[in-house]
PDB file of C-alpha atoms in Angstrom:
ATOM      1  CA  VAL I   1       1.397  10.479   2.479  1.00 48.00           C
ATOM      2  CA  ILE I   2      -0.021  11.897  -0.762  1.00 55.00           C
ATOM      3  CA  LEU I   3       2.460  12.124  -3.567  1.00 61.00           C
ATOM      4  CA  ALA I   4       2.771  15.308  -5.570  1.00 63.00           C
ATOM      5  CA  SER I   5       2.056  13.226  -8.721  1.00 64.00           C
ATOM      6  CA  GLU I   6      -1.291  12.110  -7.199  1.00 63.00           C
ATOM      7  CA  ILE I   7      -2.322  15.698  -6.493  1.00 58.00           C
ATOM      8  CA  VAL I   8      -1.308  16.862  -9.993  1.00 58.00           C
ATOM      9  CA  SER I   9      -3.093  13.874 -11.537  1.00 61.00           C
ATOM     10  CA  LEU I  10      -6.198  14.751  -9.570  1.00 59.00           C
ATOM     11  CA  TRP I  11      -6.416  18.442 -10.214  1.00 55.00           C
ATOM     12  CA  TYR I  12      -5.127  18.564 -13.796  1.00 56.00           C
ATOM     13  CA  ASN I  13      -7.364  15.671 -14.923  1.00 59.00           C
ATOM     14  CA  PRO I  14     -10.396  16.788 -16.950  1.00 58.00           C
ATOM     15  CA  ILE I  15     -12.436  13.956 -15.468  1.00 61.00           C
ATOM     16  CA  ILE I  16     -12.178  15.399 -11.915  1.00 61.00           C
ATOM     17  CA  ILE I  17     -14.764  18.161 -12.441  1.00 54.00           C
ATOM     18  CA  ILE I  18     -17.534  15.717 -13.305  1.00 58.00           C
ATOM     19  CA  PHE I  19     -16.325  13.189 -10.700  1.00 58.00           C
ATOM     20  CA  LEU I  20     -16.486  15.816  -7.944  1.00 57.00           C
ATOM     21  CA  SER I  21     -19.900  16.920  -8.997  1.00 53.00           C
ATOM     22  CA  LEU I  22     -21.215  13.353  -8.667  1.00 53.00           C
ATOM     23  CA  ILE I  23     -19.614  11.987  -5.503  1.00 52.00           C
ATOM     24  CA  PHE I  24     -21.454  14.119  -3.053  1.00 52.00           C
ATOM     25  CA  LEU I  25     -24.937  12.977  -4.081  1.00 49.00           C
ATOM     26  CA  LYS I  26     -25.136   9.451  -2.573  1.00 63.00           C
ATOM     27  CA  PHE I  27     -23.349   7.020  -0.356  1.00 67.00           C
ATOM     28  CA  TRP I  28     -23.373   3.449  -1.542  1.00 83.00           C
ATOM     29  CA  ILE I  29     -23.485   1.248   1.560  1.00 88.00           C
ATOM     30  CA  ASN I  30     -22.018  -1.946  -0.012  1.00 92.00           C
ATOM     31  CA  PHE I  31     -19.262  -0.110  -1.765  1.00 94.00           C
ATOM     32  CA  LEU I  32     -18.255   1.825   1.328  1.00 92.00           C
ATOM     33  CA  TYR I  33     -18.208  -1.347   3.443  1.00 93.00           C
ATOM     34  CA  LEU I  34     -16.077  -3.160   0.907  1.00 95.00           C
ATOM     35  CA  PHE I  35     -13.760  -0.238   0.233  1.00 95.00           C
ATOM     36  CA  LYS I  36     -13.125   0.291   3.968  1.00 94.00           C
ATOM     37  CA  LYS I  37     -12.396  -3.434   4.358  1.00 95.00           C
ATOM     38  CA  MET I  38      -9.850  -3.183   1.452  1.00 93.00           C
ATOM     39  CA  GLU I  39      -8.268  -0.078   2.875  1.00 93.00           C
ATOM     40  CA  LYS I  40      -7.921  -1.818   6.225  1.00 94.00           C
ATOM     41  CA  PHE I  41      -6.375  -4.836   4.595  1.00 91.00           C
ATOM     42  CA  PHE I  42      -3.766  -2.688   2.815  1.00 89.00           C
ATOM     43  CA  ARG I  43      -3.041  -0.690   5.941  1.00 91.00           C
ATOM     44  CA  ASP I  44      -2.785  -3.803   8.242  1.00 92.00           C
ATOM     45  CA  ASN I  45      -0.458  -5.557   5.838  1.00 88.00           C
ATOM     46  CA  ASN I  46       1.599  -2.572   4.923  1.00 88.00           C
ATOM     47  CA  LEU I  47       0.870  -3.072   1.199  1.00 86.00           C
ATOM     48  CA  ASP I  48       1.493  -0.634  -1.648  1.00 88.00           C
ATOM     49  CA  LYS I  49      -1.855   0.857  -2.901  1.00 90.00           C
ATOM     50  CA  ASN I  50      -0.169   1.634  -6.239  1.00 90.00           C
ATOM     51  CA  LYS I  51      -0.072  -2.111  -7.017  1.00 89.00           C
ATOM     52  CA  ILE I  52      -3.739  -2.263  -7.637  1.00 90.00           C
ATOM     53  CA  CYS I  53      -6.247  -0.475  -9.866  1.00 95.00           C
ATOM     54  CA  ILE I  54      -9.936  -0.714  -8.988  1.00 96.00           C
ATOM     55  CA  SER I  55     -12.160  -1.864 -11.887  1.00 96.00           C
ATOM     56  CA  GLY I  56     -15.647  -3.275 -12.524  1.00 94.00           C
ATOM     57  CA  SER I  57     -18.861  -2.118 -10.935  1.00 94.00           C
ATOM     58  CA  SER I  58     -17.112  -0.446  -7.998  1.00 95.00           C
ATOM     59  CA  VAL I  59     -15.982   2.215 -10.472  1.00 95.00           C
ATOM     60  CA  LEU I  60     -19.680   2.944 -10.975  1.00 94.00           C
ATOM     61  CA  SER I  61     -20.115   3.335  -7.260  1.00 93.00           C
ATOM     62  CA  ILE I  62     -17.205   5.808  -7.105  1.00 90.00           C
ATOM     63  CA  TYR I  63     -18.894   7.850  -9.883  1.00 86.00           C
ATOM     64  CA  ASN I  64     -22.147   7.599  -7.872  1.00 84.00           C
ATOM     65  CA  LEU I  65     -24.027   5.737 -10.562  1.00 88.00           C
ATOM     66  CA  ARG I  66     -24.965   2.586  -8.614  1.00 91.00           C
ATOM     67  CA  ASP I  67     -23.864   0.396  -5.728  1.00 93.00           C
ATOM     68  CA  CYS I  68     -21.550  -2.470  -6.423  1.00 94.00           C
ATOM     69  CA  TYR I  69     -21.787  -6.063  -5.282  1.00 94.00           C
ATOM     70  CA  ASP I  70     -18.039  -6.583  -5.208  1.00 95.00           C
ATOM     71  CA  ILE I  71     -14.765  -4.893  -5.814  1.00 95.00           C
ATOM     72  CA  ASP I  72     -12.640  -6.144  -8.673  1.00 95.00           C
ATOM     73  CA  TYR I  73      -9.119  -4.841  -9.184  1.00 93.00           C
ATOM     74  CA  PHE I  74      -6.115  -5.311 -11.375  1.00 93.00           C
ATOM     75  CA  LEU I  75      -2.911  -6.291  -9.659  1.00 90.00           C
ATOM     76  CA  LEU I  76       0.542  -5.188 -10.736  1.00 89.00           C
ATOM     77  CA  GLY I  77       3.178  -7.800 -10.010  1.00 80.00           C
ATOM     78  CA  ASP I  78       2.869 -11.019  -7.995  1.00 68.00           C
ATOM     79  CA  LYS I  79      -0.436 -12.441  -6.739  1.00 62.00           C
ATOM     80  CA  ILE I  80       0.213 -12.044  -3.062  1.00 61.00           C
ATOM     81  CA  ILE I  81      -3.062 -10.135  -2.807  1.00 70.00           C
ATOM     82  CA  SER I  82      -4.988 -11.915  -5.511  1.00 72.00           C
ATOM     83  CA  LYS I  83      -7.994 -12.175  -3.148  1.00 78.00           C
ATOM     84  CA  ILE I  84      -8.745 -10.063  -0.139  1.00 84.00           C
ATOM     85  CA  ASP I  85     -12.266 -11.296   0.444  1.00 86.00           C
ATOM     86  CA  ASP I  86     -14.962 -13.273  -1.337  1.00 90.00           C
ATOM     87  CA  LYS I  87     -16.187  -9.923  -2.699  1.00 93.00           C
ATOM     88  CA  ILE I  88     -12.761  -8.226  -3.164  1.00 93.00           C
ATOM     89  CA  GLU I  89     -10.614  -9.960  -5.707  1.00 91.00           C
ATOM     90  CA  CYS I  90      -8.111  -9.729  -8.556  1.00 89.00           C
ATOM     91  CA  TYR I  91      -9.454  -9.386 -12.113  1.00 89.00           C
ATOM     92  CA  ASN I  92      -6.189 -10.090 -13.988  1.00 90.00           C
ATOM     93  CA  ASP I  93      -6.987 -13.676 -14.874  1.00 89.00           C
ATOM     94  CA  TYR I  94     -10.531 -12.797 -16.052  1.00 89.00           C
ATOM     95  CA  PHE I  95      -9.069  -9.927 -18.120  1.00 89.00           C
ATOM     96  CA  LEU I  96      -6.591 -12.189 -19.881  1.00 88.00           C
ATOM     97  CA  LYS I  97      -8.931 -15.233 -20.163  1.00 89.00           C
ATOM     98  CA  ASN I  98     -11.424 -13.136 -22.012  1.00 86.00           C
ATOM     99  CA  ASN I  99      -8.839 -11.534 -24.327  1.00 88.00           C
ATOM    100  CA  PHE I 100      -9.630  -8.020 -23.131  1.00 87.00           C
ATOM    101  CA  ASP I 101      -5.934  -7.145 -23.520  1.00 87.00           C
ATOM    102  CA  ASP I 102      -6.036  -7.995 -27.230  1.00 90.00           C
ATOM    103  CA  SER I 103      -9.501  -6.555 -27.899  1.00 88.00           C
ATOM    104  CA  LEU I 104      -8.719  -3.263 -26.137  1.00 90.00           C
ATOM    105  CA  ASN I 105      -5.112  -3.247 -27.207  1.00 91.00           C
ATOM    106  CA  ILE I 106      -4.168  -2.560 -23.587  1.00 91.00           C
ATOM    107  CA  ASN I 107      -2.103  -4.745 -21.286  1.00 91.00           C
ATOM    108  CA  ILE I 108      -2.309  -4.773 -17.526  1.00 90.00           C
ATOM    109  CA  GLU I 109       0.919  -2.963 -17.060  1.00 92.00           C
ATOM    110  CA  GLU I 110      -0.323  -0.104 -19.203  1.00 92.00           C
ATOM    111  CA  ILE I 111      -3.375   0.255 -16.968  1.00 91.00           C
ATOM    112  CA  PHE I 112      -0.970   1.186 -14.213  1.00 92.00           C
ATOM    113  CA  SER I 113       1.520   3.252 -16.152  1.00 91.00           C
ATOM    114  CA  ASN I 114      -0.693   5.255 -18.525  1.00 93.00           C
ATOM    115  CA  GLU I 115      -2.474   8.135 -16.761  1.00 91.00           C
ATOM    116  CA  ASN I 116      -5.135   8.017 -19.546  1.00 91.00           C
ATOM    117  CA  TYR I 117      -6.374   4.768 -18.006  1.00 93.00           C
ATOM    118  CA  TYR I 118      -6.776   5.653 -14.278  1.00 94.00           C
ATOM    119  CA  PHE I 119      -7.272   8.311 -11.680  1.00 93.00           C
ATOM    120  CA  TYR I 120      -6.872   8.295  -7.907  1.00 93.00           C
ATOM    121  CA  TYR I 121      -9.602   7.771  -5.318  1.00 93.00           C
ATOM    122  CA  ASN I 122      -8.466   7.756  -1.595  1.00 91.00           C
ATOM    123  CA  GLY I 123      -4.986   6.815  -2.704  1.00 92.00           C
ATOM    124  CA  PHE I 124      -6.056   3.872  -4.938  1.00 95.00           C
ATOM    125  CA  LYS I 125      -5.841   3.864  -8.720  1.00 96.00           C
ATOM    126  CA  VAL I 126      -9.212   3.557 -10.336  1.00 96.00           C
ATOM    127  CA  MET I 127      -9.906   2.594 -13.983  1.00 95.00           C
ATOM    128  CA  LYS I 128     -11.418   5.448 -15.975  1.00 92.00           C
ATOM    129  CA  LEU I 129     -14.967   5.131 -17.227  1.00 91.00           C
ATOM    130  CA  ASP I 130     -14.189   5.027 -20.904  1.00 90.00           C
ATOM    131  CA  ILE I 131     -11.978   1.965 -20.478  1.00 92.00           C
ATOM    132  CA  LEU I 132     -14.567   0.243 -18.259  1.00 94.00           C
ATOM    133  CA  LYS I 133     -17.217   1.005 -20.870  1.00 94.00           C
ATOM    134  CA  ARG I 134     -15.150  -0.656 -23.620  1.00 93.00           C
ATOM    135  CA  MET I 135     -14.744  -3.780 -21.455  1.00 94.00           C
ATOM    136  CA  LYS I 136     -18.450  -3.877 -20.735  1.00 95.00           C
ATOM    137  CA  GLU I 137     -19.248  -3.482 -24.469  1.00 95.00           C
ATOM    138  CA  LEU I 138     -16.993  -6.405 -25.245  1.00 94.00           C
ATOM    139  CA  ARG I 139     -18.547  -8.680 -22.613  1.00 93.00           C
ATOM    140  CA  ASN I 140     -22.073  -7.362 -23.381  1.00 92.00           C
ATOM    141  CA  GLU I 141     -23.996  -9.233 -20.694  1.00 93.00           C
ATOM    142  CA  GLU I 142     -27.394  -7.893 -19.598  1.00 94.00           C
ATOM    143  CA  LYS I 143     -25.852  -6.213 -16.587  1.00 93.00           C
ATOM    144  CA  ASP I 144     -23.231  -4.615 -18.849  1.00 95.00           C
ATOM    145  CA  ILE I 145     -25.882  -3.128 -21.135  1.00 95.00           C
ATOM    146  CA  LYS I 146     -27.484  -1.439 -18.032  1.00 95.00           C
ATOM    147  CA  ASP I 147     -24.067  -0.172 -16.838  1.00 95.00           C
ATOM    148  CA  ILE I 148     -23.217   1.192 -20.271  1.00 94.00           C
ATOM    149  CA  ALA I 149     -26.412   3.215 -20.190  1.00 91.00           C
ATOM    150  CA  LEU I 150     -25.320   4.570 -16.769  1.00 90.00           C
ATOM    151  CA  ILE I 151     -21.806   5.366 -18.049  1.00 91.00           C
ATOM    152  CA  ASP I 152     -23.225   7.108 -21.118  1.00 88.00           C
ATOM    153  CA  LYS I 153     -24.879   9.563 -18.803  1.00 82.00           C
ATOM    154  CA  VAL I 154     -21.474  10.671 -17.618  1.00 80.00           C
ATOM    155  CA  ILE I 155     -19.392  10.372 -20.731  1.00 69.00           C
ATOM    156  CA  PHE I 156     -20.621  13.367 -22.645  1.00 57.00           C
ATOM    157  CA  ASN I 157     -17.646  15.399 -23.852  1.00 43.00           C
ATOM    158  CA  GLU I 158     -14.526  14.870 -25.849  1.00 40.00           C
ATOM    159  CA  TYR I 159     -12.334  14.401 -22.754  1.00 47.00           C
ATOM    160  CA  TYR I 160     -13.847  10.935 -22.240  1.00 45.00           C
ATOM    161  CA  LYS I 161     -13.733   9.717 -25.917  1.00 49.00           C
ATOM    162  CA  ASN I 162     -10.723   7.918 -27.381  1.00 49.00           C
TER     163      ASN I 162
END
């Protein structure tokens, strides 16, 4: 069941126009396989999709920028679902260990409660690109530099800038 708030969030969100223009171009095989596996896990275990927010390279797959190797997500609440698969796992500890919460001035609870930090994809919350970009800038590994260049191709108007 799709909640009215999800529909409103989708259609009254400035990010949706660009997102919709990108999603029909390619299908990323690895992302689709992992995402379907994650959806099945949630369905089979009757889990609340609103308790996770997809992050990391899988966000780039959702934006049709590149395929991901895994799906990272933030988890709200307990760690019952801290790891779904070797390639589908919780990012909370990594986020905190690397002080992203302090550097970004965002805590995990805010990622779930502030609509400026997420949008919905197939019923799952997904981290917005500008937040992901800031995380990648902080980590600044070689793969992050490449991802930032991809993100910059999408982030081109004031709606995406903080």
